[in-house]
Amino acid sequence: MTGRVEGKVAFVTGAARGQGRSHAVRLAEEGADIIAVDICADIDTVTPYYPLATEAELKETVRQVEALGRRIVARTADVRDLDGLQTAFDAGVAELGRIDIVVANAGIATYGRSWELTADQWRDMIDVNLTGVYHTAKVAVPTMIQAGRGGSIMFTSSIGGLKGIQQVGHYVAAKHGIVGLMRTMANELGPYGVRVNTIHPTNVATMMIQNPGTYGMFAPDDPEPTQEKAMPGFMSLNTLPVPWVESADISSAVLYLASDEARYVTGVALPVDAGAHVK
């Protein structure tokens, strides 16, 4: 099938690279225009583990979407900043004319035992991975309701939104939190034809897991953890015999939930996790 979201506009956060770029490009391949935002700056509690996206990476997302013949409005915005995010969203709607799909994808990962997390680690995690998701929905919903065409909102959760995972208690708390938000908003927005769902990946092969912090989760006693040393831990997480999935696998779920094929799917926590949540 082609053109599964033809003529629609999608708002994607964390769009400069990784899953966000993959989602934007996949939706564009199927006919959508894109409003893309990313912080394009580092957050101090995250940088010991991995750098966040850059403006050059956001420009590459723009290039890939435009190469498909689709329009894209890209802005730097921090999902923690409600006013800045609203400004970026409004600029996209002003140029592209509508909004049909929201993918609240922006997120971070840091590590530590729950009681040893710093106050800054906890605050940044909740602010980005929970409040940032709420902000993303908040800026878009009034326009979706006013348009009267319904639509699809998706929150990127995690297997950590379905089960406890050691070393990431703050992440797990945020990812569980957006499931509750999703279920509430699915009920609130159902009368307007707006569907709300969460997607729950296992580890995805992006920089968020391909870093020493994640490797250290699976090799906690090793002072110099590597991907090779962490591989048994990665493999043990999933039921299917893979260490992780690809961004494209999550984008396929995004496309499905965005399309009319899922027109009656709402309030669902959808795992794309190689069976990790049942293990």
mmCIF file of C-alpha atoms in Angstrom:
data_model
loop_
_atom_site.group_PDB
_atom_site.id
_atom_site.type_symbol
_atom_site.label_atom_id
_atom_site.label_comp_id
_atom_site.label_asym_id
_atom_site.label_seq_id
_atom_site.Cartn_x
_atom_site.Cartn_y
_atom_site.Cartn_z
ATOM 1 C CA MET A 1 0.000 0.000 0.000
ATOM 2 C CA THR A 2 1.065 3.571 -0.595
ATOM 3 C CA GLY A 3 -0.353 6.912 0.389
ATOM 4 C CA ARG A 4 -1.641 5.646 3.723
ATOM 5 C CA VAL A 5 -1.481 9.143 5.254
ATOM 6 C CA GLU A 6 -1.767 11.113 2.021
ATOM 7 C CA GLY A 7 -2.667 14.769 2.529
ATOM 8 C CA LYS A 8 -2.175 14.676 6.302
ATOM 9 C CA VAL A 9 0.206 16.676 8.477
ATOM 10 C CA ALA A 10 2.214 15.104 11.296
ATOM 11 C CA PHE A 11 3.822 16.859 14.265
ATOM 12 C CA VAL A 12 6.916 14.903 15.396
ATOM 13 C CA THR A 13 9.101 15.784 18.384
ATOM 14 C CA GLY A 14 12.675 14.595 18.711
ATOM 15 C CA ALA A 15 12.786 14.559 14.933
ATOM 16 C CA ALA A 16 16.457 15.327 14.311
ATOM 17 C CA ARG A 17 17.650 11.721 14.433
ATOM 18 C CA GLY A 18 16.902 8.219 15.665
ATOM 19 C CA GLN A 19 13.294 7.171 16.007
ATOM 20 C CA GLY A 20 11.979 10.704 15.425
ATOM 21 C CA ARG A 21 13.678 11.072 12.069
ATOM 22 C CA SER A 22 12.591 7.586 11.092
ATOM 23 C CA HIS A 23 8.970 8.386 11.956
ATOM 24 C CA ALA A 24 9.035 11.664 10.033
ATOM 25 C CA VAL A 25 10.543 10.065 6.940
ATOM 26 C CA ARG A 26 8.215 7.038 7.029
ATOM 27 C CA LEU A 27 5.131 9.222 7.320
ATOM 28 C CA ALA A 28 6.439 11.409 4.494
ATOM 29 C CA GLU A 29 6.949 8.313 2.343
ATOM 30 C CA GLU A 30 3.242 7.640 2.772
ATOM 31 C CA GLY A 31 2.146 11.147 1.846
ATOM 32 C CA ALA A 32 2.289 13.277 5.000
ATOM 33 C CA ASP A 33 3.834 16.693 5.431
ATOM 34 C CA ILE A 34 5.818 17.164 8.623
ATOM 35 C CA ILE A 35 6.182 19.642 11.472
ATOM 36 C CA ALA A 36 9.495 18.621 13.035
ATOM 37 C CA VAL A 37 10.974 19.860 16.293
ATOM 38 C CA ASP A 38 14.044 18.965 18.312
ATOM 39 C CA ILE A 39 15.956 20.626 21.126
ATOM 40 C CA CYS A 40 19.246 20.601 19.140
ATOM 41 C CA ALA A 41 21.133 21.262 22.373
ATOM 42 C CA ASP A 42 22.531 19.198 25.203
ATOM 43 C CA ILE A 43 21.053 18.607 28.665
ATOM 44 C CA ASP A 44 23.693 18.458 31.394
ATOM 45 C CA THR A 45 22.439 15.266 33.057
ATOM 46 C CA VAL A 46 22.387 13.422 29.729
ATOM 47 C CA THR A 47 25.730 14.419 28.212
ATOM 48 C CA PRO A 48 27.831 12.148 30.455
ATOM 49 C CA TYR A 49 26.156 9.293 28.572
ATOM 50 C CA TYR A 50 25.557 10.587 25.057
ATOM 51 C CA PRO A 51 25.149 13.906 23.179
ATOM 52 C CA LEU A 52 21.732 15.108 22.128
ATOM 53 C CA ALA A 53 20.850 16.006 18.548
ATOM 54 C CA THR A 54 22.295 18.925 16.607
ATOM 55 C CA GLU A 55 20.912 21.475 14.175
ATOM 56 C CA ALA A 56 22.871 19.739 11.418
ATOM 57 C CA GLU A 57 21.001 16.509 12.178
ATOM 58 C CA LEU A 58 17.661 18.325 12.076
ATOM 59 C CA LYS A 59 18.635 19.746 8.682
ATOM 60 C CA GLU A 60 19.324 16.195 7.502
ATOM 61 C CA THR A 61 15.800 15.208 8.496
ATOM 62 C CA VAL A 62 14.552 18.147 6.434
ATOM 63 C CA ARG A 63 16.641 17.013 3.475
ATOM 64 C CA GLN A 64 15.316 13.458 3.638
ATOM 65 C CA VAL A 65 11.677 14.536 3.867
ATOM 66 C CA GLU A 66 12.022 17.055 1.036
ATOM 67 C CA ALA A 67 13.757 14.419 -1.098
ATOM 68 C CA LEU A 68 10.466 12.520 -0.949
ATOM 69 C CA GLY A 69 8.615 15.511 -2.380
ATOM 70 C CA ARG A 70 6.915 16.382 0.916
ATOM 71 C CA ARG A 71 6.879 19.673 2.791
ATOM 72 C CA ILE A 72 8.447 20.066 6.210
ATOM 73 C CA VAL A 73 8.618 22.892 8.738
ATOM 74 C CA ALA A 74 11.470 22.290 11.161
ATOM 75 C CA ARG A 75 12.107 24.328 14.316
ATOM 76 C CA THR A 76 14.362 24.002 17.331
ATOM 77 C CA ALA A 77 12.214 23.729 20.442
ATOM 78 C CA ASP A 78 12.520 22.203 23.893
ATOM 79 C CA VAL A 79 9.485 20.121 24.853
ATOM 80 C CA ARG A 80 9.942 21.353 28.436
ATOM 81 C CA ASP A 81 9.199 24.898 27.225
ATOM 82 C CA LEU A 82 5.458 25.061 26.577
ATOM 83 C CA ASP A 83 5.505 28.522 24.999
ATOM 84 C CA GLY A 84 8.417 27.691 22.715
ATOM 85 C CA LEU A 85 6.819 24.440 21.648
ATOM 86 C CA GLN A 86 3.523 26.212 20.953
ATOM 87 C CA THR A 87 5.336 28.736 18.782
ATOM 88 C CA ALA A 88 7.018 25.972 16.773
ATOM 89 C CA PHE A 89 3.750 24.084 16.360
ATOM 90 C CA ASP A 90 1.838 27.194 15.323
ATOM 91 C CA ALA A 91 4.490 28.033 12.708
ATOM 92 C CA GLY A 92 4.079 24.589 11.198
ATOM 93 C CA VAL A 93 0.288 24.752 11.084
ATOM 94 C CA ALA A 94 0.414 28.256 9.617
ATOM 95 C CA GLU A 95 2.531 26.979 6.717
ATOM 96 C CA LEU A 96 1.082 23.499 6.237
ATOM 97 C CA GLY A 97 -2.523 24.328 7.006
ATOM 98 C CA ARG A 98 -3.637 21.524 9.309
ATOM 99 C CA ILE A 99 -2.672 18.893 11.856
ATOM 100 C CA ASP A 100 -3.792 15.260 11.819
ATOM 101 C CA ILE A 101 -1.059 13.220 13.511
ATOM 102 C CA VAL A 102 0.960 13.877 16.670
ATOM 103 C CA VAL A 103 3.992 11.768 17.583
ATOM 104 C CA ALA A 104 5.335 12.726 21.015
ATOM 105 C CA ASN A 105 8.668 10.996 20.578
ATOM 106 C CA ALA A 106 11.263 13.251 22.252
ATOM 107 C CA GLY A 107 12.914 11.567 25.195
ATOM 108 C CA ILE A 108 16.120 11.057 27.139
ATOM 109 C CA ALA A 109 17.797 8.273 29.120
ATOM 110 C CA THR A 110 20.126 8.433 32.121
ATOM 111 C CA TYR A 111 21.071 5.760 34.627
ATOM 112 C CA GLY A 112 21.434 4.944 38.305
ATOM 113 C CA ARG A 113 19.799 3.062 41.138
ATOM 114 C CA SER A 114 16.590 4.810 42.127
ATOM 115 C CA TRP A 115 17.745 6.122 45.499
ATOM 116 C CA GLU A 116 21.083 7.255 44.065
ATOM 117 C CA LEU A 117 19.689 9.371 41.226
ATOM 118 C CA THR A 118 20.446 13.043 41.634
ATOM 119 C CA ALA A 119 17.649 15.558 41.974
ATOM 120 C CA ASP A 120 18.663 16.971 38.596
ATOM 121 C CA GLN A 121 18.497 13.560 36.938
ATOM 122 C CA TRP A 122 14.998 12.979 38.307
ATOM 123 C CA ARG A 123 13.758 16.447 37.371
ATOM 124 C CA ASP A 124 15.142 16.405 33.821
ATOM 125 C CA MET A 125 13.722 12.943 33.176
ATOM 126 C CA ILE A 126 10.212 13.793 34.340
ATOM 127 C CA ASP A 127 10.321 17.187 32.627
ATOM 128 C CA VAL A 128 11.305 15.734 29.236
ATOM 129 C CA ASN A 129 9.760 12.267 29.175
ATOM 130 C CA LEU A 130 6.479 13.017 30.955
ATOM 131 C CA THR A 131 5.803 16.754 31.005
ATOM 132 C CA GLY A 132 7.261 17.123 27.500
ATOM 133 C CA VAL A 133 4.826 14.523 26.191
ATOM 134 C CA TYR A 134 1.961 16.328 27.900
ATOM 135 C CA HIS A 135 3.108 19.632 26.369
ATOM 136 C CA THR A 136 3.226 18.056 22.908
ATOM 137 C CA ALA A 137 -0.387 16.950 23.174
ATOM 138 C CA LYS A 138 -1.478 20.178 24.832
ATOM 139 C CA VAL A 139 -0.226 22.439 22.042
ATOM 140 C CA ALA A 140 -1.868 20.329 19.319
ATOM 141 C CA VAL A 141 -5.220 19.217 20.738
ATOM 142 C CA PRO A 142 -7.154 22.500 20.493
ATOM 143 C CA THR A 143 -6.344 22.802 16.788
ATOM 144 C CA MET A 144 -7.349 19.172 16.188
ATOM 145 C CA ILE A 145 -10.669 19.672 17.970
ATOM 146 C CA GLN A 146 -11.387 22.932 16.134
ATOM 147 C CA ALA A 147 -10.697 21.330 12.750
ATOM 148 C CA GLY A 148 -13.265 18.616 13.424
ATOM 149 C CA ARG A 149 -11.434 15.953 11.396
ATOM 150 C CA GLY A 150 -10.362 13.725 14.265
ATOM 151 C CA GLY A 151 -6.787 12.527 14.242
ATOM 152 C CA SER A 152 -4.216 10.293 15.891
ATOM 153 C CA ILE A 153 -1.952 11.092 18.853
ATOM 154 C CA MET A 154 0.869 8.733 19.804
ATOM 155 C CA PHE A 155 3.155 8.795 22.827
ATOM 156 C CA THR A 156 6.445 6.909 22.678
ATOM 157 C CA SER A 157 6.553 4.927 25.895
ATOM 158 C CA SER A 158 8.747 1.867 26.437
ATOM 159 C CA ILE A 159 8.717 -1.627 27.837
ATOM 160 C CA GLY A 160 9.621 0.456 30.876
ATOM 161 C CA GLY A 161 6.046 1.709 30.709
ATOM 162 C CA LEU A 162 4.816 -1.864 31.233
ATOM 163 C CA LYS A 163 7.302 -3.310 33.739
ATOM 164 C CA GLY A 164 10.042 -2.323 36.155
ATOM 165 C CA ILE A 165 13.619 -2.121 34.876
ATOM 166 C CA GLN A 166 16.575 -1.695 37.185
ATOM 167 C CA GLN A 167 18.863 1.341 36.924
ATOM 168 C CA VAL A 168 16.219 3.536 35.248
ATOM 169 C CA GLY A 169 13.555 4.105 37.897
ATOM 170 C CA HIS A 170 12.997 7.727 36.851
ATOM 171 C CA TYR A 171 12.626 6.664 33.208
ATOM 172 C CA VAL A 172 10.205 3.881 34.157
ATOM 173 C CA ALA A 173 8.167 6.297 36.263
ATOM 174 C CA ALA A 174 7.850 8.733 33.348
ATOM 175 C CA LYS A 175 7.015 6.010 30.837
ATOM 176 C CA HIS A 176 4.329 4.566 33.125
ATOM 177 C CA GLY A 177 3.014 8.097 33.624
ATOM 178 C CA ILE A 178 2.340 8.713 29.957
ATOM 179 C CA VAL A 179 0.316 5.492 29.783
ATOM 180 C CA GLY A 180 -2.052 6.944 32.357
ATOM 181 C CA LEU A 181 -2.161 10.211 30.447
ATOM 182 C CA MET A 182 -2.882 8.333 27.212
ATOM 183 C CA ARG A 183 -5.760 6.373 28.711
ATOM 184 C CA THR A 184 -7.316 9.522 30.132
ATOM 185 C CA MET A 185 -6.912 11.530 26.931
ATOM 186 C CA ALA A 186 -8.286 8.660 24.839
ATOM 187 C CA ASN A 187 -11.509 8.970 26.837
ATOM 188 C CA GLU A 188 -11.542 12.759 26.760
ATOM 189 C CA LEU A 189 -10.827 13.028 23.037
ATOM 190 C CA GLY A 190 -12.903 10.102 21.813
ATOM 191 C CA PRO A 191 -15.995 12.278 21.275
ATOM 192 C CA TYR A 192 -13.934 14.419 18.896
ATOM 193 C CA GLY A 193 -12.718 11.456 16.865
ATOM 194 C CA VAL A 194 -9.148 11.890 18.105
ATOM 195 C CA ARG A 195 -7.445 8.608 18.948
ATOM 196 C CA VAL A 196 -4.687 8.391 21.556
ATOM 197 C CA ASN A 197 -2.302 5.434 21.966
ATOM 198 C CA THR A 198 1.122 4.592 23.369
ATOM 199 C CA ILE A 199 3.871 2.603 21.642
ATOM 200 C CA HIS A 200 6.204 0.488 23.776
ATOM 201 C CA PRO A 201 9.545 -0.388 22.161
ATOM 202 C CA THR A 202 12.184 -2.635 23.609
ATOM 203 C CA ASN A 203 15.729 -1.344 23.096
ATOM 204 C CA VAL A 204 15.999 0.417 19.751
ATOM 205 C CA ALA A 205 19.316 0.695 17.911
ATOM 206 C CA THR A 206 19.832 4.435 18.386
ATOM 207 C CA MET A 207 22.359 6.490 20.312
ATOM 208 C CA MET A 208 20.077 6.337 23.352
ATOM 209 C CA ILE A 209 21.104 2.716 23.934
ATOM 210 C CA GLN A 210 24.362 2.576 22.026
ATOM 211 C CA ASN A 211 26.379 4.282 24.761
ATOM 212 C CA PRO A 212 28.431 3.273 27.819
ATOM 213 C CA GLY A 213 25.594 4.163 30.206
ATOM 214 C CA THR A 214 23.314 1.549 28.707
ATOM 215 C CA TYR A 215 26.135 -0.954 28.401
ATOM 216 C CA GLY A 216 26.799 -0.433 32.100
ATOM 217 C CA MET A 217 23.218 -1.430 32.949
ATOM 218 C CA PHE A 218 23.976 -4.886 31.607
ATOM 219 C CA ALA A 219 27.550 -5.032 32.922
ATOM 220 C CA PRO A 220 27.246 -3.120 36.201
ATOM 221 C CA ASP A 221 30.437 -4.417 37.762
ATOM 222 C CA ASP A 222 32.617 -3.620 34.764
ATOM 223 C CA PRO A 223 34.478 -0.290 34.954
ATOM 224 C CA GLU A 224 34.744 -0.172 31.145
ATOM 225 C CA PRO A 225 31.485 -1.570 29.747
ATOM 226 C CA THR A 226 31.237 -2.142 26.009
ATOM 227 C CA GLN A 227 28.547 -3.257 23.607
ATOM 228 C CA GLU A 228 30.186 -6.674 23.366
ATOM 229 C CA LYS A 229 30.208 -7.110 27.134
ATOM 230 C CA ALA A 230 26.597 -5.926 27.367
ATOM 231 C CA MET A 231 25.329 -8.176 24.566
ATOM 232 C CA PRO A 232 24.220 -11.067 26.825
ATOM 233 C CA GLY A 233 22.131 -8.570 28.787
ATOM 234 C CA PHE A 234 20.595 -7.115 25.659
ATOM 235 C CA MET A 235 19.741 -10.593 24.432
ATOM 236 C CA SER A 236 18.257 -11.626 27.777
ATOM 237 C CA LEU A 237 15.739 -8.797 27.701
ATOM 238 C CA ASN A 238 13.721 -10.077 24.740
ATOM 239 C CA THR A 239 11.764 -13.241 24.044
ATOM 240 C CA LEU A 240 12.724 -13.226 20.374
ATOM 241 C CA PRO A 241 16.452 -13.845 19.841
ATOM 242 C CA VAL A 242 17.477 -10.257 19.037
ATOM 243 C CA PRO A 243 19.356 -7.685 21.155
ATOM 244 C CA TRP A 244 17.301 -4.749 19.911
ATOM 245 C CA VAL A 245 14.951 -3.613 17.163
ATOM 246 C CA GLU A 246 15.420 -0.911 14.532
ATOM 247 C CA SER A 247 13.797 2.517 14.367
ATOM 248 C CA ALA A 248 11.986 1.389 11.220
ATOM 249 C CA ASP A 249 10.171 -1.270 13.244
ATOM 250 C CA ILE A 250 8.716 1.409 15.516
ATOM 251 C CA SER A 251 7.929 3.636 12.535
ATOM 252 C CA SER A 252 5.783 0.870 11.069
ATOM 253 C CA ALA A 253 3.667 0.942 14.220
ATOM 254 C CA VAL A 254 3.498 4.741 14.076
ATOM 255 C CA LEU A 255 2.311 4.599 10.476
ATOM 256 C CA TYR A 256 -0.346 2.022 11.302
ATOM 257 C CA LEU A 257 -1.723 4.012 14.239
ATOM 258 C CA ALA A 258 -1.640 7.206 12.179
ATOM 259 C CA SER A 259 -3.528 5.668 9.272
ATOM 260 C CA ASP A 260 -7.202 4.958 8.735
ATOM 261 C CA GLU A 261 -6.393 1.271 9.123
ATOM 262 C CA ALA A 262 -6.381 1.973 12.867
ATOM 263 C CA ARG A 263 -9.465 4.192 12.813
ATOM 264 C CA TYR A 264 -11.033 2.306 15.712
ATOM 265 C CA VAL A 265 -7.844 1.753 17.715
ATOM 266 C CA THR A 266 -7.616 4.042 20.752
ATOM 267 C CA GLY A 267 -6.549 3.736 24.374
ATOM 268 C CA VAL A 268 -4.096 0.965 23.475
ATOM 269 C CA ALA A 269 -0.600 0.329 24.853
ATOM 270 C CA LEU A 270 1.039 -1.308 21.813
ATOM 271 C CA PRO A 271 4.269 -3.228 22.420
ATOM 272 C CA VAL A 272 6.839 -3.435 19.622
ATOM 273 C CA ASP A 273 9.293 -5.184 21.833
ATOM 274 C CA ALA A 274 10.386 -8.614 20.602
ATOM 275 C CA GLY A 275 8.370 -10.053 23.477
ATOM 276 C CA ALA A 276 10.256 -8.216 26.233
ATOM 277 C CA HIS A 277 7.160 -7.305 28.239
ATOM 278 C CA VAL A 278 6.071 -10.928 28.644
ATOM 279 C CA LYS A 279 9.491 -12.194 29.693
#
